[in-house]
mmCIF file with all atom_site columns, C-alpha atoms in Angstrom:
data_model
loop_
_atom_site.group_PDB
_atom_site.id
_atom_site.type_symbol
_atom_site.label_atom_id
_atom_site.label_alt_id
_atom_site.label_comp_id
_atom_site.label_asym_id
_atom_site.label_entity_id
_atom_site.label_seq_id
_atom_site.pdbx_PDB_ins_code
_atom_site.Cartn_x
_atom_site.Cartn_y
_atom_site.Cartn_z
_atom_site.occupancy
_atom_site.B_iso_or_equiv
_atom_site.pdbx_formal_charge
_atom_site.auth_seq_id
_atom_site.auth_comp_id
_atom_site.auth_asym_id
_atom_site.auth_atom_id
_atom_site.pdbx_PDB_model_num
ATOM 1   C CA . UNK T 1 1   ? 143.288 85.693  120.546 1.00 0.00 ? 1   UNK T CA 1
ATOM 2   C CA . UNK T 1 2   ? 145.844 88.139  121.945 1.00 0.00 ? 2   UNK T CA 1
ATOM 3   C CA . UNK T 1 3   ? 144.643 90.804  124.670 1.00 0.00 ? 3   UNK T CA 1
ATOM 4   C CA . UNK T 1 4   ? 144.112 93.608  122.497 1.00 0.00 ? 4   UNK T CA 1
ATOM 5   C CA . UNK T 1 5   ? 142.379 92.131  119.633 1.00 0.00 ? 5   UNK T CA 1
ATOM 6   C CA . UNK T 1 6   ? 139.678 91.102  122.674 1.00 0.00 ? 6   UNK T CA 1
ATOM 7   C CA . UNK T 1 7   ? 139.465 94.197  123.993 1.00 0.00 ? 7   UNK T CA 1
ATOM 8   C CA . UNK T 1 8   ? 138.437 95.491  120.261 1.00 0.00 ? 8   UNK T CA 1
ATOM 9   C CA . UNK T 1 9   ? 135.897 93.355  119.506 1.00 0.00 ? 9   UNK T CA 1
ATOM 10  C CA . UNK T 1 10  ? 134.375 93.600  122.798 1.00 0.00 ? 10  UNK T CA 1
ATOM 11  C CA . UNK T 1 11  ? 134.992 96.892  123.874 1.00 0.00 ? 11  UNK T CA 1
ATOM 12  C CA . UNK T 1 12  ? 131.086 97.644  123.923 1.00 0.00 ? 12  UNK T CA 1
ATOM 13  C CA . UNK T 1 13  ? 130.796 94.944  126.297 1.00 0.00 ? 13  UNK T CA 1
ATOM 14  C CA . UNK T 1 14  ? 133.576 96.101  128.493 1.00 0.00 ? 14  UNK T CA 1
ATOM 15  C CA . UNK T 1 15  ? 132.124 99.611  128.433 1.00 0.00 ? 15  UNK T CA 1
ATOM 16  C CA . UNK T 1 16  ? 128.728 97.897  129.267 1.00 0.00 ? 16  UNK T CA 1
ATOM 17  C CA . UNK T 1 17  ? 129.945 96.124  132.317 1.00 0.00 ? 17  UNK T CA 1
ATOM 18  C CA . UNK T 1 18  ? 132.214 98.947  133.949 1.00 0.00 ? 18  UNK T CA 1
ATOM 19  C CA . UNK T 1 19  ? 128.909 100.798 133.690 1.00 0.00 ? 19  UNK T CA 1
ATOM 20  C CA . UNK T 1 20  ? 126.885 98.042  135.673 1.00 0.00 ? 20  UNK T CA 1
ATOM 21  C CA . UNK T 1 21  ? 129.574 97.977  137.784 1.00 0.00 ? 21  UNK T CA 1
ATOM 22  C CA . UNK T 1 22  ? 129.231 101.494 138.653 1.00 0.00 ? 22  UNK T CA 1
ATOM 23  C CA . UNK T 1 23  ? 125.749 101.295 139.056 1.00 0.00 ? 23  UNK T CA 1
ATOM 24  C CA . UNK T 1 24  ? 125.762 98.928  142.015 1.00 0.00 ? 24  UNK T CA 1
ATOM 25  C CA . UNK T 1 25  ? 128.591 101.188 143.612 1.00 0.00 ? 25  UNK T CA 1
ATOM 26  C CA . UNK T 1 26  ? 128.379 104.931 143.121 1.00 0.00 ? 26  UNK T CA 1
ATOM 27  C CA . UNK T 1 27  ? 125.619 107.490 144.554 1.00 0.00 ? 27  UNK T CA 1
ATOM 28  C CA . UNK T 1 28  ? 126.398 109.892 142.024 1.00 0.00 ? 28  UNK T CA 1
ATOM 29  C CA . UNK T 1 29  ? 124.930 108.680 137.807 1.00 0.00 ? 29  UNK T CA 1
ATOM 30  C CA . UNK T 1 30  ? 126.970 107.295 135.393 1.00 0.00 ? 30  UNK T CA 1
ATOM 31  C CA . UNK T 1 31  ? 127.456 110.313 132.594 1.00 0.00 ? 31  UNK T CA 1
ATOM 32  C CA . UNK T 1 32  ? 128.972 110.314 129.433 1.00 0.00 ? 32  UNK T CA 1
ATOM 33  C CA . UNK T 1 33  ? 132.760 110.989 130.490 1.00 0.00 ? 33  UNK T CA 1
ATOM 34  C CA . UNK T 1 34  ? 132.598 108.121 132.292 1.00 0.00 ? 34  UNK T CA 1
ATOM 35  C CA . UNK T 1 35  ? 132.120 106.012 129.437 1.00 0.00 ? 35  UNK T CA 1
ATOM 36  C CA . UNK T 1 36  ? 134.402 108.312 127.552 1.00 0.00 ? 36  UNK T CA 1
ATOM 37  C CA . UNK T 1 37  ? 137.236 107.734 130.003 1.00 0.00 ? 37  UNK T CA 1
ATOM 38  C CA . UNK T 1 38  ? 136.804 103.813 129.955 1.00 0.00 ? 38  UNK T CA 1
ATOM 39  C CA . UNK T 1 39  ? 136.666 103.867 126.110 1.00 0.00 ? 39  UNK T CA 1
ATOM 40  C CA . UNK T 1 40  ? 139.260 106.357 126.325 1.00 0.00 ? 40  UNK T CA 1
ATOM 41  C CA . UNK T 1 41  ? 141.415 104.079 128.385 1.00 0.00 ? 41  UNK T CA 1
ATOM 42  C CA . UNK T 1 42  ? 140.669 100.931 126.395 1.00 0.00 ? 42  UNK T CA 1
ATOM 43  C CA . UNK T 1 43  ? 141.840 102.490 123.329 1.00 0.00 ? 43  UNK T CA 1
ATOM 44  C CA . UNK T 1 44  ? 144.786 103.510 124.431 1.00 0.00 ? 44  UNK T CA 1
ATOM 45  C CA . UNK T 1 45  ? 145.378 100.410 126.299 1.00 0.00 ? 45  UNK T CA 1
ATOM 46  C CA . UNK T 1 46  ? 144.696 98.629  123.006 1.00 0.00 ? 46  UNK T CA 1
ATOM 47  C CA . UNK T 1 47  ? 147.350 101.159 121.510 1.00 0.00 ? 47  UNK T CA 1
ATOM 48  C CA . UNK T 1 48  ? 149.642 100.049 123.920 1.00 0.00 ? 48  UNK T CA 1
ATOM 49  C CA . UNK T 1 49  ? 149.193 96.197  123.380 1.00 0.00 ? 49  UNK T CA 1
ATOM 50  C CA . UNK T 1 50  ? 149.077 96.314  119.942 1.00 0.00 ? 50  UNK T CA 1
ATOM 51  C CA . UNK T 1 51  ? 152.886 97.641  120.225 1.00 0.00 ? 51  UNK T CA 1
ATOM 52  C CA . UNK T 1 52  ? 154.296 94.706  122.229 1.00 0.00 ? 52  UNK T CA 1
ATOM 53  C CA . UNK T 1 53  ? 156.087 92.005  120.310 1.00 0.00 ? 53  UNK T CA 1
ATOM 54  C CA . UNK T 1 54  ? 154.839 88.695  121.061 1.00 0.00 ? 54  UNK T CA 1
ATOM 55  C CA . UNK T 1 55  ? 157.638 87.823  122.901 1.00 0.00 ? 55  UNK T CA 1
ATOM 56  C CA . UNK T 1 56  ? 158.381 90.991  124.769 1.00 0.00 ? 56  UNK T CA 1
ATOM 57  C CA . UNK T 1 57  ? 158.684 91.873  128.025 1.00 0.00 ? 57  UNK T CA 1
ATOM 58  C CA . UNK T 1 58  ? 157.932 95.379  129.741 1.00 0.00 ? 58  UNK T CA 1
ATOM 59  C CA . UNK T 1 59  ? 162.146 95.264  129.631 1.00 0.00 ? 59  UNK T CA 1
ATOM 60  C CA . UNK T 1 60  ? 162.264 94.972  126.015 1.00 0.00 ? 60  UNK T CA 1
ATOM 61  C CA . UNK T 1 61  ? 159.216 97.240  125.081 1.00 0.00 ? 61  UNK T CA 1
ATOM 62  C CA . UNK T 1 62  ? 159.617 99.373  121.678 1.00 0.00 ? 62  UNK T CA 1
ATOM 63  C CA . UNK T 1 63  ? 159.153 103.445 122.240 1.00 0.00 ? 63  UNK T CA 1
ATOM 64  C CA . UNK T 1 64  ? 155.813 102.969 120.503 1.00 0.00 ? 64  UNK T CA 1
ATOM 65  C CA . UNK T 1 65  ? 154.991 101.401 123.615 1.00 0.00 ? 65  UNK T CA 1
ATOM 66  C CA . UNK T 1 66  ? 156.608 104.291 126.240 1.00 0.00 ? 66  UNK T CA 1
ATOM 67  C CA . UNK T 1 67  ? 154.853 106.519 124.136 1.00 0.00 ? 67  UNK T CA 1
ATOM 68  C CA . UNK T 1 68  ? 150.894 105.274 124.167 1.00 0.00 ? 68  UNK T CA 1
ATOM 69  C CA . UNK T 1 69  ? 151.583 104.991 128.152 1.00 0.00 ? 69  UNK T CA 1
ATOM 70  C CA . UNK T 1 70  ? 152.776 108.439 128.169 1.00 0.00 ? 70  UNK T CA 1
ATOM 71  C CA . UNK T 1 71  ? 149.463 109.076 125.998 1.00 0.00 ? 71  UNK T CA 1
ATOM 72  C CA . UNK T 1 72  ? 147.308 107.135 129.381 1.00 0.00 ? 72  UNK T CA 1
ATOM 73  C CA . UNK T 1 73  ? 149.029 109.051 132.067 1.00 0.00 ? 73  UNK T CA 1
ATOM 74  C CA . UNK T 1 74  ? 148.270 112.044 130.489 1.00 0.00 ? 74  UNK T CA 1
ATOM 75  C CA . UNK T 1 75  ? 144.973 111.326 129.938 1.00 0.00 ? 75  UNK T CA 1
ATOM 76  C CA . UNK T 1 76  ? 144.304 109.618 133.106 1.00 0.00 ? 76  UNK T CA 1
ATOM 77  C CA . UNK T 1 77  ? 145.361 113.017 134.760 1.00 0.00 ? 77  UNK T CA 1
ATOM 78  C CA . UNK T 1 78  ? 142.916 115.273 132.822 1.00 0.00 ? 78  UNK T CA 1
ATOM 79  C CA . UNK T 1 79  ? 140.306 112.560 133.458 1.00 0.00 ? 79  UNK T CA 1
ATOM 80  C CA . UNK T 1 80  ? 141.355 112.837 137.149 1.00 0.00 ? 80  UNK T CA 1
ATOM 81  C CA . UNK T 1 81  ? 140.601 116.746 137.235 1.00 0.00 ? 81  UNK T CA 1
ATOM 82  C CA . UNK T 1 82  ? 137.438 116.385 135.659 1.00 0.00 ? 82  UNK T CA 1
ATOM 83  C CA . UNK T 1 83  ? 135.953 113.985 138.025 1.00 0.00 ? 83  UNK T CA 1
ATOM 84  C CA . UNK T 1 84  ? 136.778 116.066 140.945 1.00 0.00 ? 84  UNK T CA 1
ATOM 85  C CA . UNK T 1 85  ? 135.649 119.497 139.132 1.00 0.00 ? 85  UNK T CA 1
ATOM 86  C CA . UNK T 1 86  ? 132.050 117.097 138.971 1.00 0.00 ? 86  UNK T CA 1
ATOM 87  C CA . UNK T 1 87  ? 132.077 115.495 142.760 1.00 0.00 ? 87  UNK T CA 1
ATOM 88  C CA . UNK T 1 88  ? 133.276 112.493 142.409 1.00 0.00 ? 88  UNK T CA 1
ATOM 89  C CA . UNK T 1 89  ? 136.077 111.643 145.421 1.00 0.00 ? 89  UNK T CA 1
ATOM 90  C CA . UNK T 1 90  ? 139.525 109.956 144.627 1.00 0.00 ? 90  UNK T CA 1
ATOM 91  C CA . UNK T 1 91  ? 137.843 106.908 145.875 1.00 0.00 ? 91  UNK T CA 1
ATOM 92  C CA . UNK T 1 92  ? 135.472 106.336 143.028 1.00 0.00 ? 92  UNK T CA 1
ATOM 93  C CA . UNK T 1 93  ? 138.713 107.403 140.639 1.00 0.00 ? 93  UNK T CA 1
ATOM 94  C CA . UNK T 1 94  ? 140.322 104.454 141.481 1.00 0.00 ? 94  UNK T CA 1
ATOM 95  C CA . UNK T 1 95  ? 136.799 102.342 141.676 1.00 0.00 ? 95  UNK T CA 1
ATOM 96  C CA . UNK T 1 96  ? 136.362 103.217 137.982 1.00 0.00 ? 96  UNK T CA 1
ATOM 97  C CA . UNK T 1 97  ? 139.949 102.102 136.450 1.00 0.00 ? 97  UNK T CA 1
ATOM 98  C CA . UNK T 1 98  ? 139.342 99.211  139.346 1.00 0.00 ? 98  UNK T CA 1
ATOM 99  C CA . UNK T 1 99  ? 136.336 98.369  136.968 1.00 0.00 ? 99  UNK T CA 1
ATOM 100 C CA . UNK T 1 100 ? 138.022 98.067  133.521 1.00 0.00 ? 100 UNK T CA 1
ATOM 101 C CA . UNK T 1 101 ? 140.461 95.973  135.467 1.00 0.00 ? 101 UNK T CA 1
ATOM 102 C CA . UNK T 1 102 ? 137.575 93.367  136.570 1.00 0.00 ? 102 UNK T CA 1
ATOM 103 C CA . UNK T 1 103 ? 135.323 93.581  133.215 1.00 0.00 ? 103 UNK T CA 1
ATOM 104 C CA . UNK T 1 104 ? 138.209 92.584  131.279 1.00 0.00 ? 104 UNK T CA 1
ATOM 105 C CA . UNK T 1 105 ? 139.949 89.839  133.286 1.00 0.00 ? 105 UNK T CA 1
ATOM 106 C CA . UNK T 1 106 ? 136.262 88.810  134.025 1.00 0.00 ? 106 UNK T CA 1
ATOM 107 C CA . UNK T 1 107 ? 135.234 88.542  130.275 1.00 0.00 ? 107 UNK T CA 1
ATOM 108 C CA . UNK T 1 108 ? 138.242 87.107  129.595 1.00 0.00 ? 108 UNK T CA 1
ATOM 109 C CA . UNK T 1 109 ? 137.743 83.868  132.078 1.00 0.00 ? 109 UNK T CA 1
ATOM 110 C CA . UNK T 1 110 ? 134.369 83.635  130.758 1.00 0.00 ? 110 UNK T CA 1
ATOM 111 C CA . UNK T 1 111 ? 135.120 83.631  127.219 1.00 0.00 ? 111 UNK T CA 1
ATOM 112 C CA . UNK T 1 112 ? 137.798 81.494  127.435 1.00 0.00 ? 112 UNK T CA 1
ATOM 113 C CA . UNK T 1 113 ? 140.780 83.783  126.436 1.00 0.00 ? 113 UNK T CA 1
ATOM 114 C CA . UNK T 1 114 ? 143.815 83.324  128.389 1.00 0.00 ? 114 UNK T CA 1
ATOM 115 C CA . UNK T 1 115 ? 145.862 86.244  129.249 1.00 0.00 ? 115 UNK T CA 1
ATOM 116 C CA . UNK T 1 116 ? 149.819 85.797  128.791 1.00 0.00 ? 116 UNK T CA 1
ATOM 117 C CA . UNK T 1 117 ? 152.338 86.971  131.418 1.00 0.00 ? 117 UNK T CA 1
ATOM 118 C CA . UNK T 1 118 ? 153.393 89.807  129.043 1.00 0.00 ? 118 UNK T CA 1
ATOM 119 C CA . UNK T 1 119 ? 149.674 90.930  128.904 1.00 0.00 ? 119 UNK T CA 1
ATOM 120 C CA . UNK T 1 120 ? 148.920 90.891  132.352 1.00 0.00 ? 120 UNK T CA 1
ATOM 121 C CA . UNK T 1 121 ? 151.603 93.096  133.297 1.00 0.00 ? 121 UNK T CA 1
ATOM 122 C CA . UNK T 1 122 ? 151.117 95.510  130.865 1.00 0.00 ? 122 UNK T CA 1
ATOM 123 C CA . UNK T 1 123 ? 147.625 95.893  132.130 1.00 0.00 ? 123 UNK T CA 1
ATOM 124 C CA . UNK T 1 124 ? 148.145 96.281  135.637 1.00 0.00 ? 124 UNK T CA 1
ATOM 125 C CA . UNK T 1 125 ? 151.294 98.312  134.451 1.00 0.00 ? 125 UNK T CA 1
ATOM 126 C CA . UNK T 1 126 ? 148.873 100.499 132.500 1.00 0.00 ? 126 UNK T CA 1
ATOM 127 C CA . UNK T 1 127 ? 146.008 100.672 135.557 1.00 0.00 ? 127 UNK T CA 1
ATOM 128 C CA . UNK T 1 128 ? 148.862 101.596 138.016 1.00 0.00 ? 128 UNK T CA 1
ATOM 129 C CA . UNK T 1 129 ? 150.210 104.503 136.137 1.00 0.00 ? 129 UNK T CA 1
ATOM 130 C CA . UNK T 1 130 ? 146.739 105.700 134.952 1.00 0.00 ? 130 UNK T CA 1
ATOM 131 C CA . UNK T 1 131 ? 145.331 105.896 138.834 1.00 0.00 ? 131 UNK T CA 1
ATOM 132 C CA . UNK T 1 132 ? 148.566 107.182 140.161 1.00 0.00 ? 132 UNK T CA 1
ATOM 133 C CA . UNK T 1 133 ? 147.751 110.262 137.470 1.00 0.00 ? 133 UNK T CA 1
ATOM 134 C CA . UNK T 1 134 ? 144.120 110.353 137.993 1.00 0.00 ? 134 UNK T CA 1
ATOM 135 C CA . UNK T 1 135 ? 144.716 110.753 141.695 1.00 0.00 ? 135 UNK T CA 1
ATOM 136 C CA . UNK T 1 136 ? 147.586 113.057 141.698 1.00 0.00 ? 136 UNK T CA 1
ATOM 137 C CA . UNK T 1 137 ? 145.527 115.285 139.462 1.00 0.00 ? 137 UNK T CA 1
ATOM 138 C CA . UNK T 1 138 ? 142.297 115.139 141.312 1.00 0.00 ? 138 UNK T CA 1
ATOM 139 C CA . UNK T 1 139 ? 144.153 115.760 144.701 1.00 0.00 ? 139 UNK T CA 1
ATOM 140 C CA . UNK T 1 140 ? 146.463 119.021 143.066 1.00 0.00 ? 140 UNK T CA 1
ATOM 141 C CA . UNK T 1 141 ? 143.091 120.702 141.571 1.00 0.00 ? 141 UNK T CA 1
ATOM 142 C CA . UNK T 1 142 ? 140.979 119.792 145.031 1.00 0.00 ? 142 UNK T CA 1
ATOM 143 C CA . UNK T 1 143 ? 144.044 121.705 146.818 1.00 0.00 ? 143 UNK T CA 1
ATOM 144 C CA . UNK T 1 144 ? 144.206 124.636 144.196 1.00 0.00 ? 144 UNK T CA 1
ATOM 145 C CA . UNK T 1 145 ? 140.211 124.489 144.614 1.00 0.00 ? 145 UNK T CA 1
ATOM 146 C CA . UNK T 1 146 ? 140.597 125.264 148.746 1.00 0.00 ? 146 UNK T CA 1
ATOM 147 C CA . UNK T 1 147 ? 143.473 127.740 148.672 1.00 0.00 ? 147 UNK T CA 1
ATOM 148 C CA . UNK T 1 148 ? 141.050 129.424 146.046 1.00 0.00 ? 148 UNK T CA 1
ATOM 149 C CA . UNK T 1 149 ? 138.132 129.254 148.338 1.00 0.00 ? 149 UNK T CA 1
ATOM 150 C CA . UNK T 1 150 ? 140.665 130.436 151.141 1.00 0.00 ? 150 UNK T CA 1
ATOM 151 C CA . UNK T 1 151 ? 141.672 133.832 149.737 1.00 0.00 ? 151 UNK T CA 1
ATOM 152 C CA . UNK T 1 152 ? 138.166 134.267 148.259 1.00 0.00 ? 152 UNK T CA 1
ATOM 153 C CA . UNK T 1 153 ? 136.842 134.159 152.290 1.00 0.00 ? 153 UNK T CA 1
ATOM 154 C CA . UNK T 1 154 ? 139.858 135.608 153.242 1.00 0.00 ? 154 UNK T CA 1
ATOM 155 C CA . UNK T 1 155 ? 138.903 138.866 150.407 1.00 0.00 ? 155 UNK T CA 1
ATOM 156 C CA . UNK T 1 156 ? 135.214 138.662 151.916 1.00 0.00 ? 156 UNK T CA 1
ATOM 157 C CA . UNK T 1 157 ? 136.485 138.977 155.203 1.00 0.00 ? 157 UNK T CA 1
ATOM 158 C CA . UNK T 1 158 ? 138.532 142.005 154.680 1.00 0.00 ? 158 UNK T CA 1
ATOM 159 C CA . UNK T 1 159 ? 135.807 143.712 152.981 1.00 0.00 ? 159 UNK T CA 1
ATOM 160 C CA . UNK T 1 160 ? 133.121 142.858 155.670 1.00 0.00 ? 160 UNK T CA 1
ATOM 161 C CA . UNK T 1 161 ? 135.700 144.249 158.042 1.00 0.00 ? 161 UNK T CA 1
ATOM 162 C CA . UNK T 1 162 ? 136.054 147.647 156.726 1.00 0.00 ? 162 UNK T CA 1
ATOM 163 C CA . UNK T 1 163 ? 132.020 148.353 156.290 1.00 0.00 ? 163 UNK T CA 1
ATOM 164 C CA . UNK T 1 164 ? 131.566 146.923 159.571 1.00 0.00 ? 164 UNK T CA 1
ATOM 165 C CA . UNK T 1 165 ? 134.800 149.692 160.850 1.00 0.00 ? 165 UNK T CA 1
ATOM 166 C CA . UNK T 1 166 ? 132.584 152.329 158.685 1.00 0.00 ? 166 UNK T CA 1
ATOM 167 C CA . UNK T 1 167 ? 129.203 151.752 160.134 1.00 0.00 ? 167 UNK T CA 1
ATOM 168 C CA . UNK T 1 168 ? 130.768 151.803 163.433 1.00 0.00 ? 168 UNK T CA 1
ATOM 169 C CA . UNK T 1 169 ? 132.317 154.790 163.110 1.00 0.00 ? 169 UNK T CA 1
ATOM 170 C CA . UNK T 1 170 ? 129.080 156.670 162.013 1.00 0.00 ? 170 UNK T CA 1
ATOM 171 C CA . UNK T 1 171 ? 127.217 155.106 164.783 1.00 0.00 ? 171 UNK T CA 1
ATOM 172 C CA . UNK T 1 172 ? 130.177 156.612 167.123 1.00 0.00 ? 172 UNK T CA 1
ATOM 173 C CA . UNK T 1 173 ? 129.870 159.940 166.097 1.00 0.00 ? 173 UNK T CA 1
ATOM 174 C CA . UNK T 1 174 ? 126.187 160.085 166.088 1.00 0.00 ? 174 UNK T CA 1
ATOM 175 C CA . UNK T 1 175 ? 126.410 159.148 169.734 1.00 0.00 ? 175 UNK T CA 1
ATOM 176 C CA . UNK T 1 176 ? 129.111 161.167 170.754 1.00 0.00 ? 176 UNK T CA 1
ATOM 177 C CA . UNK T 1 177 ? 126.619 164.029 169.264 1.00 0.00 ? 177 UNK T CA 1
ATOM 178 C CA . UNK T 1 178 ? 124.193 163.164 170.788 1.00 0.00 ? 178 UNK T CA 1
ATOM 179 C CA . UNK T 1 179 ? 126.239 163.034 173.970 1.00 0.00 ? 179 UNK T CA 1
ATOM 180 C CA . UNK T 1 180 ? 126.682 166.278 174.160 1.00 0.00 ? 180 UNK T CA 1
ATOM 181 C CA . UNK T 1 181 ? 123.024 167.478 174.866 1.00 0.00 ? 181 UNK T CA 1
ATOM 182 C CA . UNK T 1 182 ? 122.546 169.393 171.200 1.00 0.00 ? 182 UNK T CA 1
ATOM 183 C CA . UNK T 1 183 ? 120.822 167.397 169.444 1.00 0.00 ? 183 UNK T CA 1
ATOM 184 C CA . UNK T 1 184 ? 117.983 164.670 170.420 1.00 0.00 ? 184 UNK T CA 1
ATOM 185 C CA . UNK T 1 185 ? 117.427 161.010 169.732 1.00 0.00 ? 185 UNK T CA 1
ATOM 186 C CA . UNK T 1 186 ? 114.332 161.894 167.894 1.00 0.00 ? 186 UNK T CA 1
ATOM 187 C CA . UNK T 1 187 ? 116.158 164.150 165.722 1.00 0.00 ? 187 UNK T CA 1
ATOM 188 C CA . UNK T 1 188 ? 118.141 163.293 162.342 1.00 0.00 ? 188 UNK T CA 1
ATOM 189 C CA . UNK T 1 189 ? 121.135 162.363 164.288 1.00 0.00 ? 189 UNK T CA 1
ATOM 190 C CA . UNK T 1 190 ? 119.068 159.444 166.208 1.00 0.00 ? 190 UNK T CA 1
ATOM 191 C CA . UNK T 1 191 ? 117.526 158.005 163.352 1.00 0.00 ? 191 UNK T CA 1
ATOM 192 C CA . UNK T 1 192 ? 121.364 158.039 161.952 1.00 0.00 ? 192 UNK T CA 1
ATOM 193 C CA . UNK T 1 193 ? 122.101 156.001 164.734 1.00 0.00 ? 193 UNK T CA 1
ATOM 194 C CA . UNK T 1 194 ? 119.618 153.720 164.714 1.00 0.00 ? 194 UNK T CA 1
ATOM 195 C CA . UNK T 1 195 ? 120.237 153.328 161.109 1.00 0.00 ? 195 UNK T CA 1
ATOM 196 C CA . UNK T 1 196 ? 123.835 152.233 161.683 1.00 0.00 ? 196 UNK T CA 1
ATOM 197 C CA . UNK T 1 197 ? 123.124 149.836 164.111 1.00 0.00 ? 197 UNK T CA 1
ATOM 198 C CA . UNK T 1 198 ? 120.774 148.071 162.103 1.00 0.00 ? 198 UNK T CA 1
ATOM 199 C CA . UNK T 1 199 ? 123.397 148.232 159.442 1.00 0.00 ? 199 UNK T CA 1
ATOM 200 C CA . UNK T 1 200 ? 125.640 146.321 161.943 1.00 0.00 ? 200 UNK T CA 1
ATOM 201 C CA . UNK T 1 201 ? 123.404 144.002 162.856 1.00 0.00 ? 201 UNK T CA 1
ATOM 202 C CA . UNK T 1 202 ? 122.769 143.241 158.848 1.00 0.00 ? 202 UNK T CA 1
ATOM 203 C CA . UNK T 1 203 ? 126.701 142.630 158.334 1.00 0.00 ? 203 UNK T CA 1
ATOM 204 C CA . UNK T 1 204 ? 126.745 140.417 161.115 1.00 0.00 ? 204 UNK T CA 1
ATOM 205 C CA . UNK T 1 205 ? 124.319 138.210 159.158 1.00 0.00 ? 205 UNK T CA 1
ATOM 206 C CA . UNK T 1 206 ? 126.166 138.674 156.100 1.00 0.00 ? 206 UNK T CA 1
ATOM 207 C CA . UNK T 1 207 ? 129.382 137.050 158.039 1.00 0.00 ? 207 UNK T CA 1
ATOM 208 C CA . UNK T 1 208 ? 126.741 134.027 158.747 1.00 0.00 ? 208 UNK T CA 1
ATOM 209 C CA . UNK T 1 209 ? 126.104 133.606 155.466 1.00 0.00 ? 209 UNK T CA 1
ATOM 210 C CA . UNK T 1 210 ? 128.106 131.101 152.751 1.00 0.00 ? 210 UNK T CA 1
ATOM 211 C CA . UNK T 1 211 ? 129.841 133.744 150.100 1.00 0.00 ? 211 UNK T CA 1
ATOM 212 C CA . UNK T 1 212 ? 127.342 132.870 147.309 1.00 0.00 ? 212 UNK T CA 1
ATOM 213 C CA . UNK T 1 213 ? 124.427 133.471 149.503 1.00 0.00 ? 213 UNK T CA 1
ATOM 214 C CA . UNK T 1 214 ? 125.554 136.732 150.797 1.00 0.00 ? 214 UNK T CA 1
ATOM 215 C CA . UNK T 1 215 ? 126.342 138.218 147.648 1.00 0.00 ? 215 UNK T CA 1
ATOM 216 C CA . UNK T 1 216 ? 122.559 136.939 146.143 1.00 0.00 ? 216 UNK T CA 1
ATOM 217 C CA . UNK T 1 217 ? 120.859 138.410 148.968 1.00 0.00 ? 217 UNK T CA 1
ATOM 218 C CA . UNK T 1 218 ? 122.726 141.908 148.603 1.00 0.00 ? 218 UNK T CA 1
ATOM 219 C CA . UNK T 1 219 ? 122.397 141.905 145.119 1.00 0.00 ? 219 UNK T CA 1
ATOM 220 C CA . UNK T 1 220 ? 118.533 141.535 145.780 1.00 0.00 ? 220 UNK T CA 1
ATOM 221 C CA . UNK T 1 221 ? 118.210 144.254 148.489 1.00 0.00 ? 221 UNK T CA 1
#
């Protein structure tokens, strides 16, 4: 039985065991992408196989067969990106093609169903290029995802700095009237005061605050 007529008629299996697998491993549940990007990657693996004449080597491989690898990096990279946008670190990116690798070389010894050179190397060929997308990805997007976070502080920052310039300045001025012997602390201009520096003291614990929570908490007073 060649590679990727196995992988068809026990791709349930395969999906079964990369699941288990996880399971044992990961903190975070198994969801449906995750089986989606194991079937996803079996398929295409299969598409890949299925390509390769007998006697081929990766030298001699048809376009058919650059082309259904193109296919896995590409997918592989959008699989990548999603795993990140759902927590999952580049570690348990690899873990997870690191799992199809072991359920089918596994199933394979214990079904009997030897693997040819050819084979072999287009799987680990396949696995290699697939990780090396998935990670890429998943580290470009986790980058784009900080600088975003960045200038989204850096924006709160700037903003938090001009109310705090504006409450200061009112609190200024009502002091510097006050200063002068015209008007009293009891008076409107105290209570302005007073009211500016417990504005202060508010946008100080705004600065404390995670974005999110700030905004929620303004938004509610």
């Amino acid at each position: 039985m060649s590679l990727h007529d196995f992988i068809t008629a026990h791709r349930a299996e395969l999906i079964e065991s990369c699941r288990l697998k996880a399971a044992q491993r990961r903190a975070q549940a198994w969801v449906p992408a995750h089986a989606q990007g194991v079937s996803g990657f079996l398929d295409q693996l299969v598409g890949v196989l299925s390509r390769l004449p007998a006697a081929a080597g990766l030298d001699q491989s048809p376009a058919g067969v650059a082309s259904a690898q193109t296919e896995i990096i590409r997918t592989a990279a959008s699989h990548g990106a999603f795993l990140l946008s759902h927590g999952y670190s580049i570690d348990q990116v690899v873990h997870e093609y690191g799992d199809v690798c072991q359920s089918i070389t596994g199933a394979a010894i214990t079904l009997g169903v030897r693997l040819t050179t050819d084979e072999f190397r287009i799987l680990n060929r396949c696995l290699d290029d697939a990780i090396a997308e998935a990670v890429t990805a998943h580290s470009a997007l986790g980058v784009r995802q900080a600088i975003d976070r960045e200038r989204h502080l850096a924006s709160r920052l700037e903003v938090l700095a001009d109310d705090c310039e504006r409450v200061a300045m009112i609190a200024v001025q009502a002091h510097a009237a006050i200063m002068t012997g015209k008007v009293g602390m009891s008076g409107a201009t105290g209570a302005l005061l007073g009211h500016s520096l417990n504005e202060l003291l508010f946008l100080a614990e705004q600065a404390r605050l995670p974005a999110d929570d700030a905004r929620l908490r303004a938004e509610k007073e």
